[in-house]
Amino acid sequence: MIKIKPNELKVIAQYIYDISGIHLDQSKSYLFETRLSSIAEELGCNSYQDLYHKAKKDVSKKIEHKIIDAISTNETLFFRDKGPFELMQHKILPEMIDARTPSSAALKTNIKIWSAAASTGQELYSIAIVIKELVNDLSKYNFKLLGTDISDNAISQASYGKYNKFEIERGLDRKILQKYFTLFGDSWKIKDEIRGMVNFRKYNLMQSFAALGKFDIIFCRNVAIYFTLNDRKQLFNRIADSLADDGFLVIGSTESLTGVCPRFVPKRHLRSIFYQKK
Amino acid sequence: MKNLTILVVDDDPVIRRLLQQRLAKEHYEVTIAEDGHVAESLLEQHHYDVVLTDLMMPGGIGGIEVLEIAKQLHPKTEVVLITAHSSVDSAVEAMKKGATDYLEKPINFDELFLRLDKISNLQTILKSAQDLEQAMTVTESAASETIQNLEIEIARKQELLEQLEKVLLDHTLAEDERIEQALSKLSEI
Ligand SMILES: C[S@@+](CC[C@H](N)C(=O)[O-])C[C@H]1O[C@@H](n2cnc3c(N)ncnc32)[C@H](O)[C@@H]1O
């Protein structure tokens, strides 16, 4: 493993921040080494300075993407924390459906949902499954489910919708597994009826969200923890701009918006919390 | 006792007995099934770490079907196939369907034990990963409860403070009324 020198730490940390907004603690040099060493070696670099220069010069941005894949923590699972999905089932979706159902029966109910750090897709597929279980006949609805993430690898796995047995083991009960997945070699693939409900695209949360339009429900879980307080403030401020006035925001179960975004008020339902605009 | 439970499925009584004896001697916990049907009903009731099955068996449920049943019912189960040299191609097909490995007949027991060892090591690692995850989940849900309670409590206090400010700035009220209402707001904080 290539050792990182003290003067390289600052350059690399700044570079990673510039491309992803991820703030890495410079006192934890092993974080940089364990995640970047193999990329550096693969490219024949003998130092991280060298890797940095190669990445900056690479117009195809391939190296930059690899670095993002290596640096980002894609840890996720189906129905993570359970609470938010019960919240969707019993509170958020029924209320949103009520609010968005047009008076004319000829019109469809439009609901837009965004998983803002979708990682490998488990969160958005869990939402899609909850929707499918709640409203069996989707023909009267127009659900738009968007998953975004900065990591190419994560987005391509999410799009493919294939999970190995370890990923499946975590969070999915057998009934849901049998109903919505098909065995595919040693892995399981999400069925087309669920796959067809969602879309994934690469998106950096440090960018403006204007291009994405407004959402009725936003899940932004376990990503802001990697950002500085200042970036977190700006992120949730822009999320507030992208959320419908009566929309719902769900954040990670150990995250807090206190001192981050005064535009949101926390509300409790059952054992979970969600946020709405003031 | 080794830490693996194994289901042996083979229609040949000689091979069945041989496998059972050799595996038991190595202290694995072994269950045997004489065909695919018996294997199926056992799999419906129990979880095995490893299913060791013959590829070609009479009676409609062959090794591939046992593999599929095992994977459907217990995604974590490792399936190792035993095949005649002539059917290595179908063994490769089976690997694509999720088999962990295959062994050619006649069974080389050293090889079998080596594979089982590998599976066992993998499961040990998996187990500690799961333990770690469990421990994290416990910590996380305790932390989450604390944080969420604080979040709600702070929001409540903030709301009261805003009301307090309003009362204090409300010049339509007499001074002593303002103080009285402010004090009552304060007591709720
Ligand atoms: C720990 S996962 C969270 C997944 C899911 N939301 C959950 O809670 O299980 C964090 C994800 O955030 C993504 N990420 C990090 N920085 C990002 C950025 N600037 N823009 C978009 N996604 C980012 C990472 O690639 C990673 O997949």
Tab-separated table of C-alpha atoms in Angstrom, chain A residues 7-161:
chain	number	residue	atom	x	y	z
A	7	ASN	CA	1.690	17.441	2.362
A	8	GLU	CA	-0.349	15.235	0.020
A	9	LEU	CA	-3.201	14.873	2.490
A	10	LYS	CA	-4.258	18.472	2.088
A	11	VAL	CA	-4.146	18.406	-1.706
A	12	ILE	CA	-6.052	15.134	-1.982
A	13	ALA	CA	-8.619	16.093	0.650
A	14	GLN	CA	-9.270	19.372	-1.170
A	15	TYR	CA	-9.527	17.559	-4.507
A	16	ILE	CA	-12.039	15.050	-3.126
A	17	TYR	CA	-14.025	17.890	-1.627
A	18	ASP	CA	-14.057	19.752	-4.931
A	19	ILE	CA	-15.350	16.800	-6.931
A	20	SER	CA	-17.845	15.402	-4.420
A	21	GLY	CA	-18.396	17.682	-1.436
A	22	ILE	CA	-17.214	14.805	0.750
A	23	HIS	CA	-15.224	16.098	3.673
A	24	LEU	CA	-12.583	13.631	4.833
A	25	ASP	CA	-10.812	14.035	8.126
A	26	GLN	CA	-7.173	14.760	7.311
A	27	SER	CA	-6.037	13.246	10.562
A	28	LYS	CA	-7.196	9.849	9.338
A	29	SER	CA	-4.593	9.153	6.691
A	30	TYR	CA	-5.494	5.463	6.581
A	31	LEU	CA	-8.881	6.473	5.138
A	32	PHE	CA	-7.135	7.886	2.113
A	33	GLU	CA	-4.701	5.014	1.831
A	34	THR	CA	-7.170	2.129	2.097
A	35	ARG	CA	-9.479	3.710	-0.422
A	36	LEU	CA	-7.111	5.186	-2.978
A	37	SER	CA	-4.031	3.003	-2.897
A	38	SER	CA	-5.249	0.397	-5.353
A	39	ILE	CA	-6.320	3.035	-7.879
A	40	ALA	CA	-2.923	4.677	-7.615
A	41	GLU	CA	-1.157	1.348	-8.071
A	42	GLU	CA	-3.367	0.373	-10.991
A	43	LEU	CA	-2.455	3.593	-12.774
A	44	GLY	CA	1.233	3.107	-12.039
A	45	CYS	CA	1.449	6.117	-9.743
A	46	ASN	CA	4.155	6.120	-7.116
A	47	SER	CA	2.541	8.805	-4.964
A	48	TYR	CA	-0.815	10.416	-4.319
A	49	GLN	CA	0.505	13.653	-5.765
A	50	ASP	CA	1.066	11.718	-8.961
A	51	LEU	CA	-2.477	10.308	-8.821
A	52	TYR	CA	-3.835	13.793	-8.315
A	53	HIS	CA	-2.028	15.128	-11.394
A	54	LYS	CA	-3.132	12.190	-13.528
A	55	ALA	CA	-6.734	12.689	-12.410
A	56	LYS	CA	-6.646	16.423	-13.134
A	57	LYS	CA	-5.201	15.846	-16.616
A	58	ASP	CA	-7.650	13.083	-17.540
A	59	VAL	CA	-10.208	14.756	-19.820
A	60	SER	CA	-12.363	11.609	-19.918
A	61	LYS	CA	-12.797	12.020	-16.132
A	62	LYS	CA	-12.481	8.267	-15.737
A	63	ILE	CA	-9.983	8.602	-12.914
A	64	GLU	CA	-12.137	11.164	-11.162
A	65	HIS	CA	-15.095	8.773	-11.324
A	66	LYS	CA	-13.001	5.937	-9.989
A	67	ILE	CA	-11.865	8.089	-7.097
A	68	ILE	CA	-15.468	9.009	-6.309
A	69	ASP	CA	-16.483	5.338	-6.400
A	70	ALA	CA	-13.643	4.499	-4.035
A	71	ILE	CA	-14.254	7.370	-1.635
A	72	SER	CA	-18.027	7.139	-1.362
A	73	THR	CA	-19.538	4.842	1.232
A	74	ASN	CA	-22.323	3.016	-0.566
A	75	GLU	CA	-23.475	1.127	2.513
A	76	THR	CA	-27.236	0.663	2.294
A	77	LEU	CA	-29.871	-2.021	2.632
A	78	PHE	CA	-33.447	-2.798	1.762
A	79	PHE	CA	-35.939	-1.214	4.191
A	80	ARG	CA	-33.076	0.324	6.184
A	81	ASP	CA	-34.299	1.317	9.680
A	82	LYS	CA	-37.814	0.023	8.813
A	83	GLY	CA	-39.415	3.168	10.351
A	84	PRO	CA	-39.318	5.396	7.259
A	85	PHE	CA	-41.039	2.724	5.180
A	86	GLU	CA	-43.782	2.200	7.755
A	87	LEU	CA	-44.106	5.959	7.744
A	88	MET	CA	-44.528	5.882	3.968
A	89	GLN	CA	-47.127	3.151	4.174
A	90	HIS	CA	-49.256	4.521	7.006
A	91	LYS	CA	-48.827	8.274	6.826
A	92	ILE	CA	-46.950	9.887	3.968
A	93	LEU	CA	-48.337	7.998	0.971
A	94	PRO	CA	-51.996	7.963	2.088
A	95	GLU	CA	-51.848	11.708	2.828
A	96	MET	CA	-50.039	12.511	-0.387
A	97	ILE	CA	-52.471	10.411	-2.419
A	98	ASP	CA	-55.375	12.271	-0.804
A	99	ALA	CA	-53.787	15.614	-1.496
A	100	ARG	CA	-52.925	14.838	-5.117
A	101	THR	CA	-56.023	12.977	-6.269
A	102	PRO	CA	-57.784	15.240	-8.775
A	103	SER	CA	-61.522	15.788	-8.502
A	104	SER	CA	-62.040	14.471	-12.013
A	105	ALA	CA	-61.839	10.674	-12.117
A	106	ALA	CA	-60.450	10.900	-15.640
A	107	LEU	CA	-57.225	12.440	-14.379
A	108	LYS	CA	-54.344	10.593	-12.778
A	109	THR	CA	-52.789	11.205	-9.384
A	110	ASN	CA	-49.288	12.593	-9.931
A	111	ILE	CA	-46.710	11.993	-7.213
A	112	LYS	CA	-42.977	12.615	-7.535
A	113	ILE	CA	-40.532	10.952	-5.158
A	114	TRP	CA	-36.774	11.447	-4.961
A	115	SER	CA	-34.152	9.285	-3.302
A	116	ALA	CA	-31.379	11.862	-3.237
A	117	ALA	CA	-28.470	9.554	-2.372
A	118	ALA	CA	-29.814	6.342	-3.817
A	119	SER	CA	-26.547	4.404	-3.678
A	120	THR	CA	-27.169	0.948	-5.166
A	121	GLY	CA	-30.934	1.445	-5.281
A	122	GLN	CA	-32.233	-0.476	-2.273
A	123	GLU	CA	-33.908	2.603	-0.779
A	124	LEU	CA	-35.840	3.524	-3.929
A	125	TYR	CA	-36.827	-0.090	-4.660
A	126	SER	CA	-38.066	-0.400	-1.071
A	127	ILE	CA	-40.223	2.687	-1.654
A	128	ALA	CA	-41.516	1.239	-4.938
A	129	ILE	CA	-42.401	-2.017	-3.179
A	130	VAL	CA	-44.285	-0.137	-0.461
A	131	ILE	CA	-46.237	1.723	-3.149
A	132	LYS	CA	-47.012	-1.502	-5.009
A	133	GLU	CA	-48.196	-3.153	-1.807
A	134	LEU	CA	-50.323	-0.151	-0.890
A	135	VAL	CA	-51.955	0.593	-4.255
A	136	ASN	CA	-52.180	-2.546	-6.221
A	137	ASP	CA	-53.731	-0.996	-9.310
A	138	LEU	CA	-51.295	1.638	-10.456
A	139	SER	CA	-53.277	2.608	-13.556
A	140	LYS	CA	-54.889	5.617	-11.855
A	141	TYR	CA	-51.542	6.887	-10.652
A	142	ASN	CA	-48.556	8.470	-12.171
A	143	PHE	CA	-45.752	7.828	-9.715
A	144	LYS	CA	-42.383	9.226	-10.720
A	145	LEU	CA	-39.591	7.718	-8.655
A	146	LEU	CA	-36.120	9.138	-9.177
A	147	GLY	CA	-32.913	7.857	-7.616
A	148	THR	CA	-29.707	9.877	-7.897
A	149	ASP	CA	-26.156	9.326	-6.697
A	150	ILE	CA	-22.720	10.653	-7.504
A	151	SER	CA	-21.172	7.216	-7.860
A	152	ASP	CA	-21.194	5.636	-11.337
A	153	ASN	CA	-20.832	2.144	-9.904
A	154	ALA	CA	-23.702	2.623	-7.511
A	155	ILE	CA	-25.993	4.000	-10.208
A	156	SER	CA	-25.202	1.211	-12.631
A	157	GLN	CA	-25.895	-1.478	-10.051
A	158	ALA	CA	-29.095	0.309	-9.084
A	159	SER	CA	-30.198	0.459	-12.721
A	160	TYR	CA	-29.433	-3.192	-13.242
A	161	GLY	CA	-31.402	-4.104	-10.130
